[in-house]
mmCIF file of C-alpha atoms in Angstrom:
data_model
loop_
_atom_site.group_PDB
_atom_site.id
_atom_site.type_symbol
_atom_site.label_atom_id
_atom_site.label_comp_id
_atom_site.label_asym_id
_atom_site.label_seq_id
_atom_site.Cartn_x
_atom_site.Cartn_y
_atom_site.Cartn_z
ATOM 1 C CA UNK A 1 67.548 96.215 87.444
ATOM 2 C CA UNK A 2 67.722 92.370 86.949
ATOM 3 C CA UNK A 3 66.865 89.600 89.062
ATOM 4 C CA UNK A 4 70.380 88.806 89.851
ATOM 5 C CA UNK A 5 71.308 92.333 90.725
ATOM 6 C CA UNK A 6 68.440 92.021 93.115
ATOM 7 C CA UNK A 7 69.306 88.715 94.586
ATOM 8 C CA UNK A 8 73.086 89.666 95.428
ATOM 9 C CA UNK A 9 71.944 92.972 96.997
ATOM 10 C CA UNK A 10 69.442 91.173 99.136
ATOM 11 C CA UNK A 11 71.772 88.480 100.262
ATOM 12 C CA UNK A 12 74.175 91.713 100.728
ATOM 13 C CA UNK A 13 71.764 92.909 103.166
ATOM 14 C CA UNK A 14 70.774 89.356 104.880
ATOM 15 C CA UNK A 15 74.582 88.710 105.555
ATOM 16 C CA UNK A 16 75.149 91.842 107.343
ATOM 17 C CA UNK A 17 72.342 91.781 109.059
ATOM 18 C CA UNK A 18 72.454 88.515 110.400
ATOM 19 C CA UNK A 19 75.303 90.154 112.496
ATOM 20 C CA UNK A 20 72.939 92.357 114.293
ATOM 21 C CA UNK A 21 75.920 94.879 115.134
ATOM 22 C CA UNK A 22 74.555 98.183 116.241
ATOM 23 C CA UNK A 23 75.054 100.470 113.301
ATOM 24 C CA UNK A 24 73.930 97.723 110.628
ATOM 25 C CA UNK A 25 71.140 99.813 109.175
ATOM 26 C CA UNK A 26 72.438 102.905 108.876
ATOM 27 C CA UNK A 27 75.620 101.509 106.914
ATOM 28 C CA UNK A 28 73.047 100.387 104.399
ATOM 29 C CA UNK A 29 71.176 103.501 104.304
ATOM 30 C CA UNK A 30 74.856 104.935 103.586
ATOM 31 C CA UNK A 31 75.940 102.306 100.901
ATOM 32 C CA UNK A 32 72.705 102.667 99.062
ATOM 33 C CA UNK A 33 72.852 106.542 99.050
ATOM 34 C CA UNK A 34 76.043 106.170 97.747
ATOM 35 C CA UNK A 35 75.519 104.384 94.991
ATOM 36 C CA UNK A 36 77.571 101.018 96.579
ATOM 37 C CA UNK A 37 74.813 98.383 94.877
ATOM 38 C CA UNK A 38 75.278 99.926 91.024
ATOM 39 C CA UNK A 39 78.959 100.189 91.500
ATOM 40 C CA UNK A 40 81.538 98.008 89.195
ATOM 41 C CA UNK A 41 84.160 96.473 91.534
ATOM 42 C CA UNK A 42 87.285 98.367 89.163
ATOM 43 C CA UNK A 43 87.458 100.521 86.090
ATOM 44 C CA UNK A 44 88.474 97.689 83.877
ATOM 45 C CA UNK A 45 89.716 94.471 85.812
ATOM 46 C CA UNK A 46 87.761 92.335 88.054
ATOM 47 C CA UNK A 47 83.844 93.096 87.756
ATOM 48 C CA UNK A 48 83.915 96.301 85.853
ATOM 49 C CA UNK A 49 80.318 96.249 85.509
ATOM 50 C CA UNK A 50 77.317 97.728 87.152
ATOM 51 C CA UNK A 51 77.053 95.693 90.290
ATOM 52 C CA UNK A 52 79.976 94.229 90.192
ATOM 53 C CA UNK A 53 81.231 95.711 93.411
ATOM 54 C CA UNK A 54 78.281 93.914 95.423
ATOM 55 C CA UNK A 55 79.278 90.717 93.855
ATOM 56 C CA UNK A 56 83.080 91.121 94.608
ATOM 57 C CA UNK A 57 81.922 91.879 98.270
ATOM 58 C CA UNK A 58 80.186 88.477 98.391
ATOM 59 C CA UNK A 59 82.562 86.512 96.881
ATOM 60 C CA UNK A 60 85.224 88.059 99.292
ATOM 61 C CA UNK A 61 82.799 87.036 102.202
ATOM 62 C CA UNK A 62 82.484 83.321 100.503
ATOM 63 C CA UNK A 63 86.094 83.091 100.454
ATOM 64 C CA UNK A 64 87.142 84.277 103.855
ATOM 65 C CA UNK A 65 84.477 82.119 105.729
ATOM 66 C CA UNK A 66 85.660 79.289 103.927
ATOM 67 C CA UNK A 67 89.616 80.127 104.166
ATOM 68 C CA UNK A 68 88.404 80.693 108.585
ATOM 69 C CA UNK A 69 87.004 77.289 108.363
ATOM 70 C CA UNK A 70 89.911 75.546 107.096
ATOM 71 C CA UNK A 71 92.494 77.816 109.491
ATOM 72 C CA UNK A 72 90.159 76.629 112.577
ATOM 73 C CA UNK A 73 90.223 73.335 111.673
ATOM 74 C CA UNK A 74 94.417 73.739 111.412
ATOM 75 C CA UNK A 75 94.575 76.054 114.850
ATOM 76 C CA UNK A 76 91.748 75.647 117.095
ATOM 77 C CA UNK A 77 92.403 78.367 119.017
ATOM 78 C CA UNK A 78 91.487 81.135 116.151
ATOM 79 C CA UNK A 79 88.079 80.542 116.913
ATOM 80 C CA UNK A 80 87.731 83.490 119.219
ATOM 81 C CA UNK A 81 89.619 85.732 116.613
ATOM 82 C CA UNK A 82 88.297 84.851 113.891
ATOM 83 C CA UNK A 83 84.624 85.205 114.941
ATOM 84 C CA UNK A 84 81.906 84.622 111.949
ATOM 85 C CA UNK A 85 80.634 88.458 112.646
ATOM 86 C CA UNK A 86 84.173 90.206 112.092
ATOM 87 C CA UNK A 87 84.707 88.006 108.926
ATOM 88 C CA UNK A 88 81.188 88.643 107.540
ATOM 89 C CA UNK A 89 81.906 92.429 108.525
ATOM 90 C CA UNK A 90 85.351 92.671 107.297
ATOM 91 C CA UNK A 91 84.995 91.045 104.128
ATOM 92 C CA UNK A 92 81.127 92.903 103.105
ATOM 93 C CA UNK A 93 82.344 96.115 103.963
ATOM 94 C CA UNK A 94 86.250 96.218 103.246
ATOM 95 C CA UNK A 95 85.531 98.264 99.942
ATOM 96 C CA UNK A 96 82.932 100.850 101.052
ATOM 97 C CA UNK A 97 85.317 103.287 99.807
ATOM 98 C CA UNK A 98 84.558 102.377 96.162
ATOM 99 C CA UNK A 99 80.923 103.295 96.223
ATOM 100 C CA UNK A 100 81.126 106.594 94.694
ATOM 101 C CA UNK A 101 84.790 106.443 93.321
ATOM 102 C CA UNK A 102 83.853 105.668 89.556
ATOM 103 C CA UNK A 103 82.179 107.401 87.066
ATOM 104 C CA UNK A 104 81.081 106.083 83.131
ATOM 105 C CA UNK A 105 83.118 107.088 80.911
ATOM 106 C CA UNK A 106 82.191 110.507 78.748
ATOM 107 C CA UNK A 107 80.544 109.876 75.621
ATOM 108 C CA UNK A 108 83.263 112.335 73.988
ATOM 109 C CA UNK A 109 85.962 110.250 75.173
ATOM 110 C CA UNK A 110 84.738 107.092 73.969
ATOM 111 C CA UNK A 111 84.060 108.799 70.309
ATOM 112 C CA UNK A 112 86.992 109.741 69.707
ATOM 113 C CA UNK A 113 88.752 106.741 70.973
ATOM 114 C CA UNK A 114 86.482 105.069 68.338
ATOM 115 C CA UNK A 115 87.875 107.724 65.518
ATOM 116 C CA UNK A 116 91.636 106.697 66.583
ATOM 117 C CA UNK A 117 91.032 103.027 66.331
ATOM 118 C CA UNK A 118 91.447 102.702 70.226
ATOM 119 C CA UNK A 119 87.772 101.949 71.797
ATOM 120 C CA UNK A 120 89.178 98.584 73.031
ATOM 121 C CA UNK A 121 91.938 100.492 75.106
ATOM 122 C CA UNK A 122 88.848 103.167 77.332
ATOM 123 C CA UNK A 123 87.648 101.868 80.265
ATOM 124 C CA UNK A 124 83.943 101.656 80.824
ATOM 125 C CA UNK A 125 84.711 103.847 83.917
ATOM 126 C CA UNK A 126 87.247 106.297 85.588
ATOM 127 C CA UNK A 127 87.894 106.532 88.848
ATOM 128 C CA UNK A 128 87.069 110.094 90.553
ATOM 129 C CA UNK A 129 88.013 110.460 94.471
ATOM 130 C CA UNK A 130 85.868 113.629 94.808
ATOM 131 C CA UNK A 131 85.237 114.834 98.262
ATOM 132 C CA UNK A 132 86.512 111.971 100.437
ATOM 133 C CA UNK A 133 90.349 111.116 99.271
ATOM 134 C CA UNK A 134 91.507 109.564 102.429
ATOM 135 C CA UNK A 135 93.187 107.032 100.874
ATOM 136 C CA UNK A 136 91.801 103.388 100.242
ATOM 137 C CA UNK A 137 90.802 101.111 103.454
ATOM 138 C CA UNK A 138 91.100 104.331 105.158
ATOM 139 C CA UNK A 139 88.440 105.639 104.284
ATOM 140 C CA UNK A 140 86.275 102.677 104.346
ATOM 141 C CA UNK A 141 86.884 102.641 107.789
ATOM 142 C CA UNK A 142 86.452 106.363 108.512
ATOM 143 C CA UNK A 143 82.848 106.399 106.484
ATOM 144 C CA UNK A 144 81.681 103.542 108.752
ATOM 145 C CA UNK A 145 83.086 104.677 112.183
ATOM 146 C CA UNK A 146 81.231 108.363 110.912
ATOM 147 C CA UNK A 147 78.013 106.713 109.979
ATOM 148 C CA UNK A 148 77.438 104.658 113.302
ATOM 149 C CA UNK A 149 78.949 101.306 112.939
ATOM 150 C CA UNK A 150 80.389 99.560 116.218
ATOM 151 C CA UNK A 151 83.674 98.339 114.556
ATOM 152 C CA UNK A 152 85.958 95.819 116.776
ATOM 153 C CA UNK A 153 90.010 96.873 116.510
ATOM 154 C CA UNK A 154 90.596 93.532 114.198
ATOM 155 C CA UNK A 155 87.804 94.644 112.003
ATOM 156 C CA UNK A 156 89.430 98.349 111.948
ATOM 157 C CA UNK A 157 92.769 96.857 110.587
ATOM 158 C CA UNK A 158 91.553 94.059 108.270
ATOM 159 C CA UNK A 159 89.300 97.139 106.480
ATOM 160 C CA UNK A 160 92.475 99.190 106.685
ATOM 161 C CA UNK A 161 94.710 96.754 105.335
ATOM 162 C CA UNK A 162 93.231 95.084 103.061
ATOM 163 C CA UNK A 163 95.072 95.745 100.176
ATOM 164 C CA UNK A 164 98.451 94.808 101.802
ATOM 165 C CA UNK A 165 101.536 95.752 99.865
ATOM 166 C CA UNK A 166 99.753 97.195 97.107
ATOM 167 C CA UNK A 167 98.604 100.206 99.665
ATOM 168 C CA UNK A 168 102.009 101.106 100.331
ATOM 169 C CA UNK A 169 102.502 105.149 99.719
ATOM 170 C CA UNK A 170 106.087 105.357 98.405
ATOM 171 C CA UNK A 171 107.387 102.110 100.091
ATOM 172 C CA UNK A 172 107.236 104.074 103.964
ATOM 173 C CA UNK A 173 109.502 102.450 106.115
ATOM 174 C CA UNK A 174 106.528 103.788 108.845
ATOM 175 C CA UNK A 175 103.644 102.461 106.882
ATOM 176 C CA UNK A 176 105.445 98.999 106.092
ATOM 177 C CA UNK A 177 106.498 98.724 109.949
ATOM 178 C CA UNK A 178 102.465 99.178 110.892
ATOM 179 C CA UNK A 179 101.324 96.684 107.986
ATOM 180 C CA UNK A 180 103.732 94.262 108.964
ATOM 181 C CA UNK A 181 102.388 94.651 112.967
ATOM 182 C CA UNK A 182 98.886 94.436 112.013
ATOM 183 C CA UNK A 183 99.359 91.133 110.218
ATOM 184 C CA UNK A 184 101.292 89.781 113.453
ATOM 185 C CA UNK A 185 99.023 90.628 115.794
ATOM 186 C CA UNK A 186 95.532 90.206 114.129
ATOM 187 C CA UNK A 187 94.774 87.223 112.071
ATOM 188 C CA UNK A 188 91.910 88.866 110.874
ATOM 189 C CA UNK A 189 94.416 90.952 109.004
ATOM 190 C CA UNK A 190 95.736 88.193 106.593
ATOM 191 C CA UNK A 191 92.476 86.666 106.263
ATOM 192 C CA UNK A 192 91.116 89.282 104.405
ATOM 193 C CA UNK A 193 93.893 89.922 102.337
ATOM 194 C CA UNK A 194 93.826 86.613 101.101
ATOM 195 C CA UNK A 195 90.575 86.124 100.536
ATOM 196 C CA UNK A 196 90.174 89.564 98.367
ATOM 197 C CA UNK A 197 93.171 88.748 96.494
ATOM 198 C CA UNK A 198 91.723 85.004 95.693
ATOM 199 C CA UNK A 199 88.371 86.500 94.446
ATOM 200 C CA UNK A 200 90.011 89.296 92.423
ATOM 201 C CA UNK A 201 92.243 87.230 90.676
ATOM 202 C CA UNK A 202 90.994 83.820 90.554
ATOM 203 C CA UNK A 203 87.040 83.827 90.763
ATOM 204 C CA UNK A 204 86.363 87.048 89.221
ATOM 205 C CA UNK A 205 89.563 87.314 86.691
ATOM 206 C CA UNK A 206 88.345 87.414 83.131
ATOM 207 C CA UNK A 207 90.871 86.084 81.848
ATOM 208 C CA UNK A 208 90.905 82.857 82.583
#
C-alpha cells in the first residue's frame, strides 16, 4: 500500500468525520470491510485502478464544495440547503455501492485475449453485482440507512440521483417524472450531479 493510497484514505476518513453525523464510524467500518479503499472507480474509464474509487470520491467532494461556493456567492439564500455537511456527505459517499461491485479480471481471460491479439480491448476489472443488485444510488443509500447513518432527505436524493439521466431504467415516464422533481425541489440534487460528472470526465478522464 503506498503513501498516497494512505494519504487519500486518511483524508477520506478526516472529511467525513469532521461532520460528526451519528453513524460516521460505522459507515467506515462498512466501507473498509467492503473493500471501498482498494476499489478502482470503473472497469476501464475514469480511475480504473486500485484506489481509484477513494480518489474519485475526493475529487467529487473538491468539486461540489467549490461548485456550493460559487452558487452561494450567486444565490445567498442556498446557504441553508446547501450545508457543508450534506455536500461533504453526499459527494464522499454517493458511490458506496461500488465497493464490492468489481472484480480483476481472470488470468484465463486475459491469456487468451493475449493469444487473439486483443489484450488492449480486457478490462483490468468486471463488474459483479453479487448479493446486493438494488440498482446504483439505490443501493448506496440503502447500505448506509442499514448500517446506521443519520441521512437528511436532500442527502437521500442527491445519493439516489446521482447519476441523473444515465440511471434511467428503460426511459420510465415514472422514474423521469421523480428525477425531474428531485432536481426541482433539492438543489443538493444538481450539485452532485455536476460535480461527479466534472470529475469523471474532466479531472480524472485519461484522455485528455
Amino acid at each position: 500500500m503506498n503513501n498516497t493510497y494512505k494519504d487519500k484514505k486518511e483524508e477520506f476518513y478526516q472529511r467525513l468525520r469532521s461532520t460528526k453525523r451519528e453513524g460516521i464510524e460505522e459507515i467506515l467500518t462498512l466501507l473498509e470491510g467492503l473493500g471501498f479503499f482498494k476499489a478502482p472507480a470503473s472497469t476501464r474509464f475514469h480511475l480504473n485502478y486500485e484506489g481509484g474509487l477513494v480518489e474519485h470520491s475526493l475529487n467529487v467532494c473538491d468539486v461540489a464544495l467549490e461548485i456550493r461556493e460559487v452558487m452561494i456567492k450567486m444565490d445567498e439564500s442556498l446557504m441553508d440547503r446547501l450545508s457543508v455537511d450534506s455536500v461533504i456527505i453526499a459527494s464522499l459517499l454517493h458511490d458506496t455501492c461500488k465497493a464490492d461491485i468489481y472484480k480483476p479480471t481472470s488470468v484465463g481471460i486475459s491469456k487468451m485475449a493475449k493469444m487473439i491479439g486483443q489484450a488492449s480491448k480486457v478490462p483490468p476489472y468486471i463488474v459483479d453485482y453479487g448479493s446486493h443488485p438494488f440498482g446504483h444510488g439505490e443501493k448506496s443509500v440503502i447500505l448506509l440507512l442499514q448500517n446506521g447513518l443519520k441521512l437528511t432527505n436532500d442527502e437521500m436524493l442527491a445519493i439516489r440521483w446521482h447519476m441523473s439521466a444515465w440511471d434511467l431504467p428503460f426511459q420510465s415516464h415514472d422514474i423521469l417524472g421523480n428525477i425531474n422533481k428531485a432536481k426541482n425541489i433539492c438543489p443538493l440534487v444538481t450539485l452532485i450531479q455536476s460535480a461527479d460528472g466534472l470529475a469523471s470526465h474532466i479531472l480524472e478522464n485519461k484522455h485528455t
